[in-house]
mmCIF file of C-alpha atoms in Angstrom:
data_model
loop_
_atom_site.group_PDB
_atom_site.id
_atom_site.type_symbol
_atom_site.label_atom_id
_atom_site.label_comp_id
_atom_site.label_asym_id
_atom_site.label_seq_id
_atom_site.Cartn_x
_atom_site.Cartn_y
_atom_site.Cartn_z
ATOM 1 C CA UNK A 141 8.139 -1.121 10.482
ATOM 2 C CA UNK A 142 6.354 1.028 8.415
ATOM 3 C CA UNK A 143 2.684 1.484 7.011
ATOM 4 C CA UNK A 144 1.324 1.360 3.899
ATOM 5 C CA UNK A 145 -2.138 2.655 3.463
ATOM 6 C CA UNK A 146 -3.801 0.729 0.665
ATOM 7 C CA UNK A 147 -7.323 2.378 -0.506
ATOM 8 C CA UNK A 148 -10.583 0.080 -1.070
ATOM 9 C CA UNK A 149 -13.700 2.520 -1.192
ATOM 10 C CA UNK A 150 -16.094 -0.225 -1.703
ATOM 11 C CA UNK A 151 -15.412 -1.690 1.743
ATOM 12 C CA UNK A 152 -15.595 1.971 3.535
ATOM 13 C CA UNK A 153 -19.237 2.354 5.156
ATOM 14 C CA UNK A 154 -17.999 6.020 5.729
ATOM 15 C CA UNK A 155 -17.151 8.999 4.147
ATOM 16 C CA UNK A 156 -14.760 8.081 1.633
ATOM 17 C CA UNK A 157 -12.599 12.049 1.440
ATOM 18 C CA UNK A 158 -12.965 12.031 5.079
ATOM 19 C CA UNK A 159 -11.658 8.838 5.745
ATOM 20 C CA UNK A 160 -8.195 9.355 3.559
ATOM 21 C CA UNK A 161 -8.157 12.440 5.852
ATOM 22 C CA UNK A 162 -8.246 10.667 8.684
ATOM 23 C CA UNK A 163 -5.667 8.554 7.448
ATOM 24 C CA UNK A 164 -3.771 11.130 6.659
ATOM 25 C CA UNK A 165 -3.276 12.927 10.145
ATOM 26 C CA UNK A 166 -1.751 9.711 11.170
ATOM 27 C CA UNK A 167 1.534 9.835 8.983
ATOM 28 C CA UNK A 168 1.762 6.322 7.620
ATOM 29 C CA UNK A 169 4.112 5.745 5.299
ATOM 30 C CA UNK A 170 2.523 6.194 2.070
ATOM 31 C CA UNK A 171 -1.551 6.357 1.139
ATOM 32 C CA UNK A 172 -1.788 4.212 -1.830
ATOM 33 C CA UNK A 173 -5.068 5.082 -3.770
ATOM 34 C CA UNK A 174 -6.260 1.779 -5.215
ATOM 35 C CA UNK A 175 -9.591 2.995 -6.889
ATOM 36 C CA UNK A 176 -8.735 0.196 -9.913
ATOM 37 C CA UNK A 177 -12.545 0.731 -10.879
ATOM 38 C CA UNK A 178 -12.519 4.713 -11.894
ATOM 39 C CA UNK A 179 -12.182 5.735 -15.203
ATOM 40 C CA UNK A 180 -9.437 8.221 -15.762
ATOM 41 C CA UNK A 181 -11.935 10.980 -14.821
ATOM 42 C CA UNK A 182 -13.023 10.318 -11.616
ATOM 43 C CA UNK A 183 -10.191 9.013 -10.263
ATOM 44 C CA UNK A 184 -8.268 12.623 -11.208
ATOM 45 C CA UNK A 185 -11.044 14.100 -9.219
ATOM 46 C CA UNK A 186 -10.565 11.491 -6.351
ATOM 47 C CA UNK A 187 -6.487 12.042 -6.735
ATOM 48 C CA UNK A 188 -6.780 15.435 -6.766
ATOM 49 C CA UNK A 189 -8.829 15.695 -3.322
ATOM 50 C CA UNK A 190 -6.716 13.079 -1.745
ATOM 51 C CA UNK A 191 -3.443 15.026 -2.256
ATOM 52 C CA UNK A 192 -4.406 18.087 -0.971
ATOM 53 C CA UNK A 193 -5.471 16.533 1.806
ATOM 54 C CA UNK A 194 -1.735 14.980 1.633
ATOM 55 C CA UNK A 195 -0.255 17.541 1.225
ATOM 56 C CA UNK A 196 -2.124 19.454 3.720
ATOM 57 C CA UNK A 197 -1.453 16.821 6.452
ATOM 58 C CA UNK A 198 2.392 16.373 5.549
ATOM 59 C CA UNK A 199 1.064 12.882 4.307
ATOM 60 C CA UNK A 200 2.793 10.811 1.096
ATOM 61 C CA UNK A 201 -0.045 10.305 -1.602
ATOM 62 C CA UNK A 202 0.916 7.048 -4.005
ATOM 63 C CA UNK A 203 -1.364 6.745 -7.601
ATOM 64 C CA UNK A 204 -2.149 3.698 -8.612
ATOM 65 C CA UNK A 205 -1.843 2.500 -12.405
ATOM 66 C CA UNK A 206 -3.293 6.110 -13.466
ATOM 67 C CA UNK A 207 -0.064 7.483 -15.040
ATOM 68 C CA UNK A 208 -1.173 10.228 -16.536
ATOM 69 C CA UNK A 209 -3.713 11.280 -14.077
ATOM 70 C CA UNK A 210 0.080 11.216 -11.706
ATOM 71 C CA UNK A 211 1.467 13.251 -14.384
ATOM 72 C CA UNK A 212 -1.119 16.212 -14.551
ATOM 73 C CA UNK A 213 -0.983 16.378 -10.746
ATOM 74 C CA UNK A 214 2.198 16.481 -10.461
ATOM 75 C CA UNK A 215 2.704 13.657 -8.149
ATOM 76 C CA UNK A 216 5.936 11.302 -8.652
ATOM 77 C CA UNK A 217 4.909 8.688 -6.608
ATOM 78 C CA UNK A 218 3.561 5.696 -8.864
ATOM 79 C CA UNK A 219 2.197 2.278 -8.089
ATOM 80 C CA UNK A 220 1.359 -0.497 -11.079
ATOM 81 C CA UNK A 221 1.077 -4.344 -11.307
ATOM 82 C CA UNK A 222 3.767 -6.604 -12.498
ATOM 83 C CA UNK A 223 2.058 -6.532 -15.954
ATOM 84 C CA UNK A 224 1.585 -3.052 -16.318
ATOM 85 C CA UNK A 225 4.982 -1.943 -15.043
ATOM 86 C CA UNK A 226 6.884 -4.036 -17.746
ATOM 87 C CA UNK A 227 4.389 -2.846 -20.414
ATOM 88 C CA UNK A 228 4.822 1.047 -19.481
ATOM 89 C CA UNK A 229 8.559 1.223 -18.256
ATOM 90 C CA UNK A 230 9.366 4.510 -21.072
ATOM 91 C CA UNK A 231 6.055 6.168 -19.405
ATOM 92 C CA UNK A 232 7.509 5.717 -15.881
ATOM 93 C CA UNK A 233 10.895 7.418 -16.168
ATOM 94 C CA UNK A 234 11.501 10.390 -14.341
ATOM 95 C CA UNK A 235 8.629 9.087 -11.492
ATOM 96 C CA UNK A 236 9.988 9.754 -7.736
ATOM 97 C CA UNK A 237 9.340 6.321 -6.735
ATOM 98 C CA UNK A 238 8.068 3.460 -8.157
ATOM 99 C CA UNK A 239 6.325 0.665 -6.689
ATOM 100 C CA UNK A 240 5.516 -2.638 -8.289
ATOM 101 C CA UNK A 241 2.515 -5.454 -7.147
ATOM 102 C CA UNK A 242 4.653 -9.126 -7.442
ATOM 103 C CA UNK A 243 3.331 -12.674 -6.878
ATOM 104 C CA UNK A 244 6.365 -14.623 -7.274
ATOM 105 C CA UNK A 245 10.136 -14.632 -6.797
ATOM 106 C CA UNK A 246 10.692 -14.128 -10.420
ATOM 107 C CA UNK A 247 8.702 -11.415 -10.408
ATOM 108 C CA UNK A 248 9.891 -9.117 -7.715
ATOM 109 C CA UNK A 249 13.766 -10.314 -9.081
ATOM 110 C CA UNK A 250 12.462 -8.834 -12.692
ATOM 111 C CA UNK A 251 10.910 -5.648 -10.844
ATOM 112 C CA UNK A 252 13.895 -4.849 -8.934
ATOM 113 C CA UNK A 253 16.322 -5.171 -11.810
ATOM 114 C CA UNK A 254 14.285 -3.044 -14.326
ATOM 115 C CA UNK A 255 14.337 -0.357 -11.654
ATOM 116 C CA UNK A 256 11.361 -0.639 -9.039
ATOM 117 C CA UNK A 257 12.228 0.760 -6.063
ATOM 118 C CA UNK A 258 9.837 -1.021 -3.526
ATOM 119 C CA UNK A 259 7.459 -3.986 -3.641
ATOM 120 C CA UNK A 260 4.010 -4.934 -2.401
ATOM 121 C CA UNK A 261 3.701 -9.170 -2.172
ATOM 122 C CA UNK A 262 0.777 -11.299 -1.586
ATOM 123 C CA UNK A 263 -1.368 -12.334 -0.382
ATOM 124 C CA UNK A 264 0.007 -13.229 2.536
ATOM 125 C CA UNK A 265 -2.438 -14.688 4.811
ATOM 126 C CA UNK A 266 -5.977 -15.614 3.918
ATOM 127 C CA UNK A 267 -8.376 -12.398 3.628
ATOM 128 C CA UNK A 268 -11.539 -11.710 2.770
ATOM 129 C CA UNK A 269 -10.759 -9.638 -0.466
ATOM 130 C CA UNK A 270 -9.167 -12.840 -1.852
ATOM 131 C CA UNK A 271 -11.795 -15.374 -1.246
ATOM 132 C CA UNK A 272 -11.150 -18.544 -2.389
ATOM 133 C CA UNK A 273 -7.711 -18.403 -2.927
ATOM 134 C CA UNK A 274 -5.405 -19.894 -0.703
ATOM 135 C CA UNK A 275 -2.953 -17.783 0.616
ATOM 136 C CA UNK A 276 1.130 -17.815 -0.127
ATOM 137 C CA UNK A 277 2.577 -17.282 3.378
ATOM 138 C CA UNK A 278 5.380 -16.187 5.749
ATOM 139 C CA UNK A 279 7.859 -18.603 3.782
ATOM 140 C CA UNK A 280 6.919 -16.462 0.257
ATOM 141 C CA UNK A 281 7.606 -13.490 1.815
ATOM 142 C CA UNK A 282 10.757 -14.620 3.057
ATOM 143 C CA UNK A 283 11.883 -15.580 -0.260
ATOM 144 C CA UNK A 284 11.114 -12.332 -2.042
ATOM 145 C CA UNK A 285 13.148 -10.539 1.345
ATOM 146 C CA UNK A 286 15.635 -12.586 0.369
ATOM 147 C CA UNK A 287 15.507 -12.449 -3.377
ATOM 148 C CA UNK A 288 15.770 -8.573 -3.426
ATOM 149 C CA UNK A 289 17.086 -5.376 -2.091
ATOM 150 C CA UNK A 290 14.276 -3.148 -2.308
ATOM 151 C CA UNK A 291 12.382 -2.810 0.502
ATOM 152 C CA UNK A 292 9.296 -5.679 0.670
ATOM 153 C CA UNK A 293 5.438 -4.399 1.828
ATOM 154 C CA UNK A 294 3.423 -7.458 2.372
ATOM 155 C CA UNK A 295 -0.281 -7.773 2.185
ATOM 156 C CA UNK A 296 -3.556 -10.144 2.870
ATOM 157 C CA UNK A 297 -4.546 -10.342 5.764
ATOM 158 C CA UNK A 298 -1.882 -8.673 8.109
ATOM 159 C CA UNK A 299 -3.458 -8.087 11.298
ATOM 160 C CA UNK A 300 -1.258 -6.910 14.531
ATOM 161 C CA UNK A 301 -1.126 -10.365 15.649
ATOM 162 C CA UNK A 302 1.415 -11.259 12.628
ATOM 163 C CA UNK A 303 3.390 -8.572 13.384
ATOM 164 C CA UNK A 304 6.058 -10.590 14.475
ATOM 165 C CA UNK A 305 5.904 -12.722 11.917
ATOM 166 C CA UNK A 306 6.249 -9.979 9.538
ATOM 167 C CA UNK A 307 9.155 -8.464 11.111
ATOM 168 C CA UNK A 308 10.991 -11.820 11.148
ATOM 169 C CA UNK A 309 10.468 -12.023 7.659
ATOM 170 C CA UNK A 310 12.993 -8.862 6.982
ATOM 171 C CA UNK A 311 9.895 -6.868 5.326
ATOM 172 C CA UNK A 312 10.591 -3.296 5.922
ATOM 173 C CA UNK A 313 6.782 -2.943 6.488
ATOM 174 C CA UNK A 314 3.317 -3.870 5.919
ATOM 175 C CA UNK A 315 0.576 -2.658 4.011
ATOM 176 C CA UNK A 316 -3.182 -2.289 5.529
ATOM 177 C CA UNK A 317 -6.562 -2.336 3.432
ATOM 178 C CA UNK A 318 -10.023 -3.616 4.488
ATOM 179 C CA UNK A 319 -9.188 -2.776 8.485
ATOM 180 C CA UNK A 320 -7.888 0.535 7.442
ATOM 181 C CA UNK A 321 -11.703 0.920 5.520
ATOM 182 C CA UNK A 322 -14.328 -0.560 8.068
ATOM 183 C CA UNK A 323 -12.794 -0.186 11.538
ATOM 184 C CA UNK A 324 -14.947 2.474 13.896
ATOM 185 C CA UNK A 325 -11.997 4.434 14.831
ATOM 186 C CA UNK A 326 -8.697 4.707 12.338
ATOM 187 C CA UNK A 327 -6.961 6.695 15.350
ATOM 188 C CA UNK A 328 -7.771 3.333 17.650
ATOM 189 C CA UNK A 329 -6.544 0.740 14.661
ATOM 190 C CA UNK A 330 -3.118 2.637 14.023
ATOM 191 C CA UNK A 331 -2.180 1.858 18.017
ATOM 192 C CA UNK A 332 -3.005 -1.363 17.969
ATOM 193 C CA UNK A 333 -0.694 -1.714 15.301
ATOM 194 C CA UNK A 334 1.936 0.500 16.895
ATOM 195 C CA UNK A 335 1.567 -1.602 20.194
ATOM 196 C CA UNK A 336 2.038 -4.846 18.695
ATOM 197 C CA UNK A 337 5.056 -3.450 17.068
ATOM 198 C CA UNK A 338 6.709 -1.950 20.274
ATOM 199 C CA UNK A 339 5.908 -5.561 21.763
ATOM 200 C CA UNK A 340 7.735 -7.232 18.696
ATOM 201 C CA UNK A 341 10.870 -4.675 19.024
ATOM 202 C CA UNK A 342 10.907 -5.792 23.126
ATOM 203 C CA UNK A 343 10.269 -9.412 22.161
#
């Protein structure tokens, strides 16, 4: 299974640049920056750090919602929101890879269809960032698996323990946030992650 890095600054007690570098030397999957707060601006600056750090580190550097900040940096990896994808669809063409944020099995249906080429779905199990909100669960996530061809990231909560949970679900991977941001030691979260998937493959 594979990882997707999902960026939360707020939550990281740490250097922030140093942090996505850290990240970085690990080779997940993709490094989605999630800054939703920055103004155009300062997330270019933030962008522009993170990918040469990236690129750098042989890493895959996603933007999130900031089109045109992807545009000047000339980085075709996109992520957006249901809403936002269906509103900017002409802006997108030509983009690498697309990914689109669902929360139902209409959704991810519609995203696939008007060309997405992976989702994220959640939140999967109950996490701090979504307080008070219950969480949709393993059964959602099967049902967007099975709605869809492109591959499925879930997220919420997602913690090695669910690993086999996940895996059972026929997501081709998971995404990690708040962990990713506050744990001690990113080198010591990726192989617990890694261990609890080598123990799903055995189980």
């Amino acid at each position: 299974m594979k990882f997707l890095c999902v960026t939360n600054r707020k939550l990281c007690p740490y250097d922030f640049i140093a942090r996505i570098h850290t990240i970085a030397k690990q080779h997940p999957h993709r490094i989605l920056l999630r800054e939703k707060d920055l103004d155009a601006s300062a997330y270019r600056t933030l962008a522009q750090r993170s990918a040469e750090i990236c690129r750098r580190e042989g890493a895959a550097l996603v933007i999130h919602s900031q089109l045109a900040v992807a545009k000047e940096l000339g980085i075709e990896r996109v992520h957006l929101p249901f809403s936002a994808f269906l509103s900017q669809k002409e802006q997108i063409k030509g983009m690498k890879e697309v990914g689109v944020s669902v929360h139902t099995v209409e959704e991810a249906v519609a995203a696939q269809t008007l060309g997405a080429h992976y989702l994220i779905a959640g939140h999967i199990y109950a996490t701090d960032c979504k307080k008070g909100l219950p969480p949709r669960g393993i059964s959602f996530l099967k049902e967007i698996v099975s709605a869809v061809d492109v591959p499925v990231f879930p997220i919420g909560g997602i913690t090695p323990d669910c690993l086999n949970e996940i895996q059972s679900s026929g997501a081709q991977g998971f995404c990690i946030m708040s962990p990713l941001m506050t744990c001690d030691s990113i080198e010591k979260l990726f192989q617990r992650y890694r261990d609890s998937m080598l123990f799903t493959e055995i189980l």
